[in-house]
GROMACS .gro file of N, CA, C and O in nm:
model
  328
    1CYS      N    1  10.275  10.444   8.453
    1CYS     CA    2  10.193  10.531   8.564
    1CYS      C    3  10.075  10.592   8.486
    1CYS      O    4  10.088  10.644   8.371
    2LYS      N    5   9.945  10.541   8.547
    2LYS     CA    6   9.831  10.573   8.469
    2LYS      C    7   9.823  10.722   8.516
    2LYS      O    8   9.816  10.780   8.596
    3ARG      N    9   9.764  10.786   8.409
    3ARG     CA   10   9.714  10.945   8.421
    3ARG      C   11   9.589  10.985   8.379
    3ARG      O   12   9.551  11.102   8.363
    4ARG      N   13   9.498  10.878   8.354
    4ARG     CA   14   9.358  10.880   8.299
    4ARG      C   15   9.300  10.961   8.424
    4ARG      O   16   9.299  10.914   8.526
    5HIS      N   17   9.261  11.089   8.440
    5HIS     CA   18   9.156  11.144   8.520
    5HIS      C   19   9.059  11.048   8.581
    5HIS      O   20   8.972  11.003   8.492
    6GLY      N   21   9.044  11.046   8.707
    6GLY     CA   22   8.959  10.969   8.761
    6GLY      C   23   8.993  10.816   8.787
    6GLY      O   24   8.972  10.765   8.913
    7VAL      N   25   9.058  10.757   8.662
    7VAL     CA   26   9.054  10.598   8.715
    7VAL      C   27   9.196  10.586   8.770
    7VAL      O   28   9.207  10.498   8.903
    8ALA      N   29   9.294  10.687   8.748
    8ALA     CA   30   9.427  10.662   8.831
    8ALA      C   31   9.410  10.707   8.979
    8ALA      O   32   9.467  10.632   9.056
    9GLU      N   33   9.317  10.777   9.028
    9GLU     CA   34   9.312  10.840   9.150
    9GLU      C   35   9.223  10.715   9.234
    9GLU      O   36   9.233  10.696   9.353
   10GLU      N   37   9.110  10.674   9.170
   10GLU     CA   38   9.058  10.557   9.227
   10GLU      C   39   9.153  10.416   9.250
   10GLU      O   40   9.148  10.363   9.348
   11ASP      N   41   9.239  10.397   9.160
   11ASP     CA   42   9.318  10.290   9.164
   11ASP      C   43   9.414  10.282   9.269
   11ASP      O   44   9.438  10.209   9.350
   12ILE      N   45   9.470  10.425   9.291
   12ILE     CA   46   9.570  10.421   9.393
   12ILE      C   47   9.507  10.445   9.552
   12ILE      O   48   9.564  10.390   9.634
   13ARG      N   49   9.379  10.497   9.539
   13ARG     CA   50   9.321  10.456   9.661
   13ARG      C   51   9.297  10.331   9.715
   13ARG      O   52   9.307  10.275   9.838
   14ILE      N   53   9.241  10.246   9.622
   14ILE     CA   54   9.210  10.100   9.646
   14ILE      C   55   9.352  10.029   9.652
   14ILE      O   56   9.354   9.935   9.775
   15ARG      N   57   9.447  10.059   9.607
   15ARG     CA   58   9.588   9.991   9.615
   15ARG      C   59   9.649  10.032   9.753
   15ARG      O   60   9.704   9.953   9.816
   16PHE      N   61   9.628  10.180   9.795
   16PHE     CA   62   9.675  10.224   9.916
   16PHE      C   63   9.598  10.151  10.036
   16PHE      O   64   9.647  10.131  10.124
   17GLY      N   65   9.483  10.134  10.030
   17GLY     CA   66   9.384  10.070  10.116
   17GLY      C   67   9.426   9.936  10.119
   17GLY      O   68   9.426   9.874  10.258
   18ASN      N   69   9.443   9.864  10.034
   18ASN     CA   70   9.490   9.717  10.029
   18ASN      C   71   9.635   9.705  10.098
   18ASN      O   72   9.642   9.601  10.195
   19ARG      N   73   9.707   9.802  10.090
   19ARG     CA   74   9.819   9.793  10.148
   19ARG      C   75   9.849   9.837  10.304
   19ARG      O   76   9.883   9.780  10.381
   20LEU      N   77   9.756   9.941  10.329
   20LEU     CA   78   9.727   9.967  10.484
   20LEU      C   79   9.672   9.844  10.577
   20LEU      O   80   9.735   9.813  10.649
   21ARG      N   81   9.571   9.779  10.479
   21ARG     CA   82   9.511   9.668  10.553
   21ARG      C   83   9.615   9.550  10.580
   21ARG      O   84   9.628   9.497  10.673
   22ALA      N   85   9.683   9.515  10.479
   22ALA     CA   86   9.815   9.401  10.456
   22ALA      C   87   9.892   9.465  10.586
   22ALA      O   88   9.945   9.360  10.673
   23VAL      N   89   9.954   9.574  10.588
   23VAL     CA   90  10.022   9.619  10.720
   23VAL      C   91   9.975   9.601  10.828
   23VAL      O   92  10.032   9.572  10.938
   24ARG      N   93   9.850   9.643  10.843
   24ARG     CA   94   9.773   9.637  10.973
   24ARG      C   95   9.747   9.512  11.020
   24ARG      O   96   9.773   9.473  11.148
   25ASN      N   97   9.716   9.424  10.920
   25ASN     CA   98   9.685   9.280  10.956
   25ASN      C   99   9.828   9.199  11.006
   25ASN      O  100   9.819   9.133  11.109
   26GLN      N  101   9.940   9.244  10.934
   26GLN     CA  102  10.072   9.194  10.963
   26GLN      C  103  10.101   9.236  11.109
   26GLN      O  104  10.181   9.157  11.189
   27ALA      N  105  10.070   9.367  11.141
   27ALA     CA  106  10.096   9.420  11.284
   27ALA      C  107  10.011   9.366  11.413
   27ALA      O  108  10.014   9.364  11.510
   28GLY      N  109   9.906   9.273  11.347
   28GLY     CA  110   9.816   9.206  11.452
   28GLY      C  111   9.704   9.302  11.521
   28GLY      O  112   9.678   9.281  11.637
   29ILE      N  113   9.669   9.414  11.458
   29ILE     CA  114   9.608   9.503  11.517
   29ILE      C  115   9.447   9.517  11.442
   29ILE      O  116   9.452   9.517  11.328
   30SER      N  117   9.361   9.571  11.527
   30SER     CA  118   9.229   9.576  11.458
   30SER      C  119   9.213   9.736  11.401
   30SER      O  120   9.320   9.819  11.434
   31GLN      N  121   9.101   9.752  11.322
   31GLN     CA  122   9.077   9.884  11.254
   31GLN      C  123   9.062   9.970  11.379
   31GLN      O  124   9.129  10.096  11.388
   32GLU      N  125   9.005   9.933  11.487
   32GLU     CA  126   8.958  10.019  11.599
   32GLU      C  127   9.078  10.065  11.676
   32GLU      O  128   9.099  10.173  11.707
   33LYS      N  129   9.173   9.962  11.695
   33LYS     CA  130   9.311   9.998  11.769
   33LYS      C  131   9.392  10.088  11.690
   33LYS      O  132   9.452  10.186  11.720
   34LEU      N  133   9.417  10.068  11.544
   34LEU     CA  134   9.480  10.162  11.467
   34LEU      C  135   9.414  10.307  11.463
   34LEU      O  136   9.481  10.384  11.498
   35GLY      N  137   9.284  10.307  11.449
   35GLY     CA  138   9.222  10.455  11.477
   35GLY      C  139   9.271  10.508  11.596
   35GLY      O  140   9.280  10.633  11.594
   36GLU      N  141   9.257  10.441  11.722
   36GLU     CA  142   9.277  10.489  11.848
   36GLU      C  143   9.427  10.531  11.846
   36GLU      O  144   9.458  10.635  11.875
   37LEU      N  145   9.527  10.464  11.779
   37LEU     CA  146   9.673  10.463  11.813
   37LEU      C  147   9.679  10.622  11.711
   37LEU      O  148   9.784  10.676  11.728
   38ALA      N  149   9.631  10.629  11.589
   38ALA     CA  150   9.627  10.730  11.509
   38ALA      C  151   9.553  10.844  11.530
   38ALA      O  152   9.586  10.956  11.453
   39GLY      N  153   9.478  10.841  11.606
   39GLY     CA  154   9.381  10.957  11.642
   39GLY      C  155   9.268  10.971  11.519
   39GLY      O  156   9.236  11.085  11.509
   40LEU      N  157   9.236  10.876  11.463
   40LEU     CA  158   9.110  10.846  11.363
   40LEU      C  159   9.023  10.767  11.394
   40LEU      O  160   9.037  10.685  11.497
   41HIS      N  161   8.894  10.790  11.341
   41HIS     CA  162   8.793  10.685  11.377
   41HIS      C  163   8.805  10.569  11.319
   41HIS      O  164   8.843  10.565  11.177
   42ARG      N  165   8.742  10.468  11.372
   42ARG     CA  166   8.754  10.315  11.302
   42ARG      C  167   8.687  10.319  11.171
   42ARG      O  168   8.739  10.262  11.083
   43THR      N  169   8.574  10.411  11.154
   43THR     CA  170   8.517  10.391  11.017
   43THR      C  171   8.585  10.461  10.906
   43THR      O  172   8.567  10.434  10.807
   44PHE      N  173   8.671  10.559  10.972
   44PHE     CA  174   8.737  10.606  10.854
   44PHE      C  175   8.848  10.538  10.806
   44PHE      O  176   8.887  10.515  10.700
   45ILE      N  177   8.913  10.458  10.911
   45ILE     CA  178   9.003  10.349  10.892
   45ILE      C  179   8.952  10.265  10.768
   45ILE      O  180   9.014  10.208  10.667
   46SER      N  181   8.826  10.205  10.801
   46SER     CA  182   8.762  10.088  10.718
   46SER      C  183   8.735  10.172  10.594
   46SER      O  184   8.755  10.084  10.494
   47MET      N  185   8.715  10.295  10.579
   47MET     CA  186   8.677  10.359  10.442
   47MET      C  187   8.797  10.365  10.368
   47MET      O  188   8.822  10.338  10.233
   48VAL      N  189   8.897  10.401  10.445
   48VAL     CA  190   9.040  10.424  10.367
   48VAL      C  191   9.071  10.280  10.304
   48VAL      O  192   9.122  10.238  10.169
   49GLU      N  193   9.054  10.169  10.395
   49GLU     CA  194   9.095  10.025  10.352
   49GLU      C  195   9.018   9.989  10.237
   49GLU      O  196   9.069   9.902  10.135
   50ARG      N  197   8.884  10.038  10.213
   50ARG     CA  198   8.831  10.000  10.102
   50ARG      C  199   8.841  10.089   9.971
   50ARG      O  200   8.779  10.076   9.882
   51GLY      N  201   8.921  10.193   9.991
   51GLY     CA  202   8.941  10.262   9.881
   51GLY      C  203   8.827  10.378   9.855
   51GLY      O  204   8.835  10.450   9.755
   52GLU      N  205   8.750  10.415   9.983
   52GLU     CA  206   8.650  10.529   9.936
   52GLU      C  207   8.691  10.654  10.005
   52GLU      O  208   8.613  10.746   9.982
   53ARG      N  209   8.788  10.656  10.049
   53ARG     CA  210   8.850  10.813  10.104
   53ARG      C  211   8.988  10.815  10.060
   53ARG      O  212   9.070  10.747  10.043
   54ASN      N  213   9.031  10.949  10.024
   54ASN     CA  214   9.128  11.009   9.987
   54ASN      C  215   9.199  11.033  10.105
   54ASN      O  216   9.133  11.113  10.193
   55VAL      N  217   9.330  11.017  10.126
   55VAL     CA  218   9.403  11.048  10.231
   55VAL      C  219   9.509  11.156  10.222
   55VAL      O  220   9.557  11.161  10.112
   56THR      N  221   9.540  11.253  10.322
   56THR     CA  222   9.657  11.341  10.300
   56THR      C  223   9.763  11.275  10.334
   56THR      O  224   9.791  11.200  10.412
   57ILE      N  225   9.891  11.364  10.305
   57ILE     CA  226  10.026  11.287  10.373
   57ILE      C  227  10.015  11.284  10.501
   57ILE      O  228  10.087  11.200  10.572
   58ALA      N  229   9.940  11.401  10.554
   58ALA     CA  230   9.957  11.412  10.732
   58ALA      C  231   9.878  11.287  10.766
   58ALA      O  232   9.928  11.219  10.876
   59THR      N  233   9.779  11.236  10.714
   59THR     CA  234   9.708  11.105  10.769
   59THR      C  235   9.799  10.982  10.727
   59THR      O  236   9.796  10.908  10.813
   60VAL      N  237   9.846  10.998  10.644
   60VAL     CA  238   9.951  10.900  10.610
   60VAL      C  239  10.046  10.857  10.720
   60VAL      O  240  10.099  10.754  10.763
   61GLU      N  241  10.107  10.998  10.733
   61GLU     CA  242  10.230  10.987  10.836
   61GLU      C  243  10.166  10.930  10.994
   61GLU      O  244  10.210  10.869  11.069
   62LYS      N  245  10.024  10.985  11.039
   62LYS     CA  246   9.959  10.932  11.145
   62LYS      C  247   9.951  10.782  11.147
   62LYS      O  248   9.997  10.719  11.245
   63LEU      N  249   9.918  10.740  11.029
   63LEU     CA  250   9.903  10.572  11.015
   63LEU      C  251  10.019  10.510  11.032
   63LEU      O  252  10.038  10.397  11.087
   64ALA      N  253  10.153  10.561  10.963
   64ALA     CA  254  10.270  10.508  10.978
   64ALA      C  255  10.311  10.517  11.130
   64ALA      O  256  10.380  10.414  11.173
   65CYS      N  257  10.298  10.618  11.192
   65CYS     CA  258  10.348  10.633  11.320
   65CYS      C  259  10.282  10.535  11.414
   65CYS      O  260  10.352  10.458  11.491
   66ALA      N  261  10.143  10.506  11.389
   66ALA     CA  262  10.039  10.415  11.476
   66ALA      C  263  10.120  10.287  11.441
   66ALA      O  264  10.103  10.202  11.522
   67LEU      N  265  10.138  10.260  11.301
   67LEU     CA  266  10.186  10.122  11.279
   67LEU      C  267  10.344  10.094  11.313
   67LEU      O  268  10.394   9.982  11.297
   68ASP      N  269  10.405  10.222  11.353
   68ASP     CA  270  10.535  10.213  11.374
   68ASP      C  271  10.640  10.142  11.245
   68ASP      O  272  10.688  10.057  11.244
   69CYS      N  273  10.590  10.242  11.137
   69CYS     CA  274  10.670  10.193  11.033
   69CYS      C  275  10.694  10.339  10.954
   69CYS      O  276  10.638  10.419  10.974
   70GLY      N  277  10.796  10.311  10.839
   70GLY     CA  278  10.805  10.432  10.767
   70GLY      C  279  10.698  10.469  10.684
   70GLY      O  280  10.620  10.375  10.634
   71LEU      N  281  10.677  10.567  10.618
   71LEU     CA  282  10.574  10.629  10.539
   71LEU      C  283  10.578  10.540  10.403
   71LEU      O  284  10.479  10.481  10.335
   72TYR      N  285  10.706  10.492  10.357
   72TYR     CA  286  10.712  10.412  10.246
   72TYR      C  287  10.642  10.287  10.246
   72TYR      O  288  10.615  10.238  10.148
   73HIS      N  289  10.644  10.237  10.357
   73HIS     CA  290  10.590  10.095  10.376
   73HIS      C  291  10.452  10.103  10.369
   73HIS      O  292  10.409   9.995  10.325
   74LEU      N  293  10.372  10.211  10.349
   74LEU     CA  294  10.248  10.225  10.307
   74LEU      C  295  10.203  10.251  10.199
   74LEU      O  296  10.087  10.246  10.142
   75MET      N  297  10.300  10.268  10.117
   75MET     CA  298  10.306  10.315   9.977
   75MET      C  299  10.303  10.188   9.881
   75MET      O  300  10.376  10.107   9.888
   76PRO      N  301  10.166  10.190   9.774
   76PRO     CA  302  10.163  10.042   9.713
   76PRO      C  303  10.275  10.041   9.621
   76PRO      O  304  10.334  10.155   9.568
   77ASP      N  305  10.336   9.939   9.596
   77ASP     CA  306  10.458   9.920   9.494
   77ASP      C  307  10.563   9.972   9.553
   77ASP      O  308  10.703   9.941   9.482
   78ALA      N  309  10.601  10.034   9.654
   78ALA     CA  310  10.695  10.107   9.704
   78ALA      C  311  10.809   9.995   9.712
   78ALA      O  312  10.941  10.009   9.662
   79VAL      N  313  10.788   9.868   9.761
   79VAL     CA  314  10.900   9.775   9.805
   79VAL      C  315  10.941   9.701   9.689
   79VAL      O  316  11.059   9.693   9.659
   80GLU      N  317  10.841   9.689   9.580
   80GLU     CA  318  10.917   9.639   9.437
   80GLU      C  319  10.993   9.747   9.376
   80GLU      O  320  11.084   9.709   9.293
   81LYS      N  321  10.987   9.855   9.394
   81LYS     CA  322  11.068   9.961   9.342
   81LYS      C  323  11.208   9.996   9.398
   81LYS      O  324  11.255  10.071   9.325
   82LEU      N  325  11.214   9.955   9.510
   82LEU     CA  326  11.324  10.002   9.578
   82LEU      C  327  11.441   9.942   9.544
   82LEU      O  328  11.450   9.822   9.501
   0.00000   0.00000   0.00000
């Protein structure tokens, strides 16, 4: 687990964004539709997927509900560690 200040936070944002994009694409929905379902703006979804925004656990829950999956499905590396 990386603990260097700055690097770890950026890395997890990028990995989370990549995971979100993969799950969204697998569900076959657009950023706009995901935003609508989650009550978030499409540009926010785009920024999260690019690792430019840090999300709260409440936002992760909204995204998981919109994607009809568990929170752990959106966590990078979660599947490999289960």
